[in-house]
Coordinates of C-alpha atoms in Angstrom, one line a residue:
M26 CA 116.0 110.8 87.3
T27 CA 114.6 108.2 89.5
V28 CA 110.8 107.3 89.8
Q29 CA 109.1 107.9 93.0
V30 CA 106.9 105.0 94.1
R31 CA 104.4 106.2 96.6
F32 CA 103.2 103.0 98.2
Y33 CA 99.9 103.1 100.2
T34 CA 99.8 100.2 103.0
D35 CA 99.7 99.4 106.5
P36 CA 102.1 96.7 108.3
A37 CA 99.1 94.6 109.5
C38 CA 97.2 94.6 106.0
P39 CA 97.2 91.0 104.6
W40 CA 96.8 91.8 101.0
S41 CA 99.5 94.3 101.3
W42 CA 101.7 91.2 102.4
N43 CA 100.4 89.4 99.4
A44 CA 102.1 92.4 97.3
E45 CA 105.5 91.6 98.6
P46 CA 106.6 89.2 95.7
A47 CA 105.7 91.8 93.2
L48 CA 107.5 94.7 95.2
R49 CA 110.6 92.6 95.5
R50 CA 110.5 91.7 91.8
L51 CA 110.2 95.3 91.2
M52 CA 112.9 96.5 93.3
W53 CA 115.3 94.0 91.5
E54 CA 114.3 94.8 88.0
F55 CA 114.5 98.5 88.6
E56 CA 117.4 98.5 91.0
G57 CA 118.7 102.0 91.5
E58 CA 115.8 103.4 89.5
L59 CA 113.0 103.8 92.0
E60 CA 112.5 105.8 95.2
F61 CA 110.0 104.2 97.4
V62 CA 108.0 106.2 99.9
W63 CA 105.8 104.2 102.2
V64 CA 102.6 106.0 102.7
M65 CA 101.2 104.4 105.9
G66 CA 97.3 104.3 105.9
G67 CA 96.3 103.4 109.4
L68 CA 94.2 100.2 108.7
T69 CA 92.5 100.2 112.0
R70 CA 92.5 102.8 114.9
S71 CA 91.2 100.3 117.2
Y72 CA 90.2 96.6 117.1
E73 CA 88.1 96.9 120.2
H74 CA 84.8 96.4 118.8
A75 CA 86.3 94.4 115.8
N76 CA 84.8 91.0 114.9
L77 CA 88.0 89.0 115.2
F78 CA 86.6 85.9 113.6
E79 CA 85.9 87.9 110.6
V80 CA 89.5 89.2 110.6
T81 CA 90.8 85.6 110.8
T82 CA 88.6 84.6 108.1
Q83 CA 89.8 87.5 105.9
W84 CA 93.5 86.6 106.6
L85 CA 92.8 83.0 105.8
E86 CA 91.1 83.8 102.5
D87 CA 93.9 86.3 101.5
A88 CA 96.5 83.6 102.3
A89 CA 94.9 81.3 100.1
A90 CA 94.6 83.8 97.2
G91 CA 98.0 85.3 97.6
G92 CA 100.2 82.2 98.5
M93 CA 102.0 83.9 101.3
P94 CA 102.7 82.2 104.5
C95 CA 100.6 83.7 107.6
D96 CA 99.4 82.6 111.0
P97 CA 96.0 84.3 111.8
R98 CA 96.3 82.7 115.2
I99 CA 97.7 86.0 116.3
W100 CA 93.9 87.1 116.6
T101 CA 93.3 84.4 119.2
K102 CA 96.4 84.4 121.0
N103 CA 98.0 87.9 120.9
P104 CA 95.6 90.3 119.1
L105 CA 96.7 93.8 118.1
D106 CA 94.9 96.7 119.7
S107 CA 95.6 99.0 116.9
T108 CA 97.7 99.4 113.7
Y109 CA 98.3 103.1 114.2
P110 CA 101.5 102.5 116.3
A111 CA 103.1 100.5 113.8
C112 CA 102.2 102.9 111.0
R113 CA 103.9 105.7 113.0
A114 CA 106.8 103.4 113.8
V115 CA 107.5 103.1 110.0
K116 CA 107.5 106.9 109.7
A117 CA 110.2 107.0 112.5
A118 CA 112.3 104.4 110.7
T119 CA 112.2 106.5 107.5
E120 CA 114.4 109.0 109.5
Q121 CA 117.1 106.4 108.9
G122 CA 116.8 106.2 105.2
P123 CA 114.5 104.5 102.3
E124 CA 116.3 101.0 102.7
A125 CA 116.0 101.2 106.6
A126 CA 112.3 102.0 106.4
Y127 CA 111.6 99.0 104.1
R128 CA 113.6 96.6 106.3
Y129 CA 111.8 97.8 109.1
L130 CA 108.4 97.7 107.4
R131 CA 109.3 94.1 106.3
S132 CA 110.2 93.2 109.9
L133 CA 106.8 94.3 111.1
R134 CA 105.0 92.4 108.4
E135 CA 106.8 89.1 109.2
G136 CA 106.4 89.6 113.0
I137 CA 102.6 90.3 112.6
M138 CA 101.8 87.9 109.8
C139 CA 103.9 84.9 110.6
E140 CA 105.4 85.1 114.2
L141 CA 102.4 86.1 116.4
R142 CA 104.0 89.3 117.6
K143 CA 101.8 91.8 119.0
L144 CA 103.7 95.0 117.5
D145 CA 101.6 98.0 118.8
D146 CA 103.5 99.5 121.6
D147 CA 106.8 101.3 122.0
A148 CA 108.8 98.6 123.5
S149 CA 107.8 96.0 121.0
L150 CA 108.2 98.6 118.1
I151 CA 111.8 99.4 119.3
E152 CA 112.7 95.8 119.8
A153 CA 111.6 95.3 116.1
A154 CA 113.9 98.0 115.1
G155 CA 117.1 96.1 116.4
R156 CA 115.9 93.0 114.5
A157 CA 115.7 95.2 111.2
G158 CA 119.2 96.5 111.7
L159 CA 118.3 100.0 112.6
D160 CA 120.2 102.2 114.9
G161 CA 117.9 101.5 118.2
D162 CA 118.5 104.6 120.1
R163 CA 118.0 106.9 117.2
F164 CA 114.8 105.1 116.2
A165 CA 113.5 105.3 119.9
A166 CA 114.1 109.1 119.8
D167 CA 112.5 109.4 116.2
L168 CA 109.3 107.2 117.5
R169 CA 108.8 109.4 120.4
S170 CA 109.1 112.6 118.3
S171 CA 106.4 114.9 117.3
A172 CA 108.0 114.7 113.7
S173 CA 106.9 111.1 113.4
E174 CA 103.5 111.9 114.6
E175 CA 103.0 114.6 112.1
A176 CA 104.5 112.5 109.3
F177 CA 101.9 109.7 109.9
E178 CA 99.0 112.3 110.2
A179 CA 100.1 113.6 106.7
D180 CA 100.0 110.1 105.3
L181 CA 96.6 109.6 106.9
A182 CA 95.5 112.7 105.0
E183 CA 96.8 111.6 101.9
V184 CA 95.1 108.3 101.9
R185 CA 91.9 109.8 102.8
D186 CA 92.0 112.4 99.8
P187 CA 92.2 109.8 97.0
P188 CA 93.5 111.1 93.5
Q189 CA 91.3 111.0 90.5
E190 CA 93.4 108.1 89.2
A191 CA 92.3 105.9 92.2
R192 CA 88.8 106.8 91.7
D193 CA 88.8 106.1 88.0
A194 CA 90.3 102.7 88.8
D195 CA 87.5 102.0 91.4
A196 CA 90.2 101.7 94.0
I197 CA 88.4 103.4 96.7
H198 CA 87.5 101.6 100.0
R199 CA 84.8 102.9 102.5
D200 CA 85.3 102.3 106.2
K201 CA 82.3 101.2 108.5
K202 CA 81.6 105.1 109.0
G203 CA 81.6 105.6 105.0
R204 CA 84.7 107.4 105.0
E205 CA 87.0 107.0 101.8
R206 CA 90.4 105.9 101.5
I207 CA 92.7 104.6 98.9
S208 CA 92.5 100.8 98.9
F209 CA 95.5 98.9 100.3
P210 CA 97.8 98.2 98.9
S211 CA 98.2 100.6 95.8
A212 CA 101.0 102.6 94.2
L213 CA 101.2 106.1 92.8
L214 CA 104.4 106.2 90.4
I215 CA 105.8 109.8 89.5
G216 CA 108.3 110.1 87.0
D217 CA 109.6 112.1 84.0
A218 CA 107.2 110.6 81.7
G219 CA 104.0 111.6 84.1
R220 CA 102.1 109.7 86.7
E221 CA 100.7 106.2 86.6
G222 CA 98.9 104.4 89.2
A223 CA 98.9 100.4 90.3
W224 CA 95.7 100.5 92.3
G225 CA 94.4 97.8 94.2
N226 CA 95.1 94.2 92.8
D227 CA 97.3 95.8 90.0
S228 CA 99.9 96.5 92.7
V229 CA 100.1 92.7 93.5
D230 CA 100.5 91.8 89.8
P231 CA 104.2 92.0 89.0
A232 CA 103.5 92.4 85.3
K233 CA 101.1 95.2 85.8
L234 CA 103.3 97.0 88.4
R235 CA 106.3 96.5 85.9
E236 CA 104.3 98.2 83.0
A237 CA 103.1 101.1 85.0
V238 CA 106.6 101.8 86.2
L239 CA 107.9 101.6 82.6
R240 CA 105.2 104.1 81.5
T241 CA 106.6 106.7 83.8
G242 CA 110.1 106.6 82.2
A243 CA 112.0 104.1 84.4
T244 CA 114.8 101.9 82.8
Q245 CA 114.7 98.4 83.8
V246 CA 118.1 97.1 84.6
N247 CA 117.6 93.3 85.4
D248 CA 115.5 90.6 83.9
G249 CA 115.2 86.9 83.9
G250 CA 115.3 84.9 87.0
L251 CA 117.1 85.5 90.4
E252 CA 118.5 82.3 91.9
A253 CA 116.9 81.7 95.5
L254 CA 120.3 82.0 97.2
D255 CA 121.0 85.3 95.5
A256 CA 117.5 86.7 96.4
I257 CA 117.8 85.8 100.1
Q258 CA 121.3 87.4 100.1
R259 CA 119.7 90.4 98.4
F260 CA 116.5 90.8 100.6
G261 CA 116.8 88.5 103.7
A262 CA 114.2 86.2 104.5
C263 CA 111.8 85.2 101.5
A264 CA 108.7 83.3 101.4
T265 CA 108.4 80.4 98.6
R266 CA 105.9 82.7 96.7
E267 CA 108.5 85.4 96.6
L268 CA 111.3 83.0 95.2
E269 CA 108.9 81.7 92.9
I270 CA 108.2 85.2 91.4
L271 CA 111.8 86.3 91.7
S272 CA 113.4 83.1 90.2
E273 CA 110.6 82.5 87.6
K274 CA 110.6 78.9 88.1
A275 CA 107.9 76.4 88.3
L276 CA 106.7 75.8 91.8
P277 CA 107.6 72.2 92.0
V278 CA 111.2 72.7 90.7
L279 CA 111.6 75.7 93.0
E280 CA 110.5 73.8 95.9
S281 CA 112.8 70.7 95.2
E282 CA 115.7 73.1 94.9
L283 CA 114.9 74.7 98.2
W284 CA 114.6 71.7 100.1
A285 CA 117.9 70.4 98.6
L286 CA 119.4 73.5 99.7
A287 CA 117.8 73.1 103.2
R288 CA 119.2 69.5 103.2
D289 CA 122.9 70.5 102.4
G290 CA 122.6 73.2 105.3
E291 CA 122.5 76.3 103.1
L292 CA 119.0 77.5 103.8
N293 CA 116.6 77.3 107.0
P294 CA 113.1 76.8 106.4
V295 CA 110.8 78.9 108.9
H296 CA 107.2 77.5 109.0
A297 CA 104.2 79.7 109.3
L298 CA 100.6 78.3 109.5
T299 CA 100.0 78.5 105.7
G300 CA 103.5 78.5 104.3
T301 CA 107.3 78.8 104.6
L302 CA 109.8 81.6 104.8
W303 CA 113.4 80.8 103.8
E304 CA 116.5 82.2 105.4
S305 CA 120.2 81.7 105.1
A306 CA 121.7 79.0 107.3

């Protein structure tokens, strides 16, 4: 029986972006053993009264801490109005299956974090579905359906009613109005051996995330390093930090290999302000 991973997140959450290396490592180590459910938490209903200087500063601090590429100039050039439309769009993508949902969520993350894309309206979100390889017509219909709205509302309710495990781990965030929600990112793991949590920073740590999954009864099927080319073939574009975690190589060694592959025409480096994404040439 597979272990369900309920991952609490938002496409525009910079710390959730920092969790991608641990998530991808987990997906590879437990390939076929995990069922991911993306619980969309609605980071910000409206940025109308937000201090965008503070948002930009937080992004830079998170990028420095997590090592993932990002370009916070989106907040001066093309700021989002809300993260709610993108969250609802992920629920619409889920109608095409869990793999499609992750591809779409990842496309949104890359677009917002690295490509200065203002992904907060139907047109831009439908375009993102095409880039993620989804059926565009079906996605557009699902995006506009009441079912996607209801699914998102159910996610918001779940996030705003934190389980005791999250409270025990002090993984509760309060918004400016004092309302509680689960800290992003976080994961609730449900398997034959019981429930485990990887709350807050634990969900960004590959070792702690792995240990939590093992305690739920999942079987690890892959270990050791995954070579960069194989990782990119498996996942699509990968950040340097992701390849560092997946390959288990020292960063200087890995970077030397990546630039050699770029020199030989096998990889393309895609630069964001604070780092690099690597894609097949």
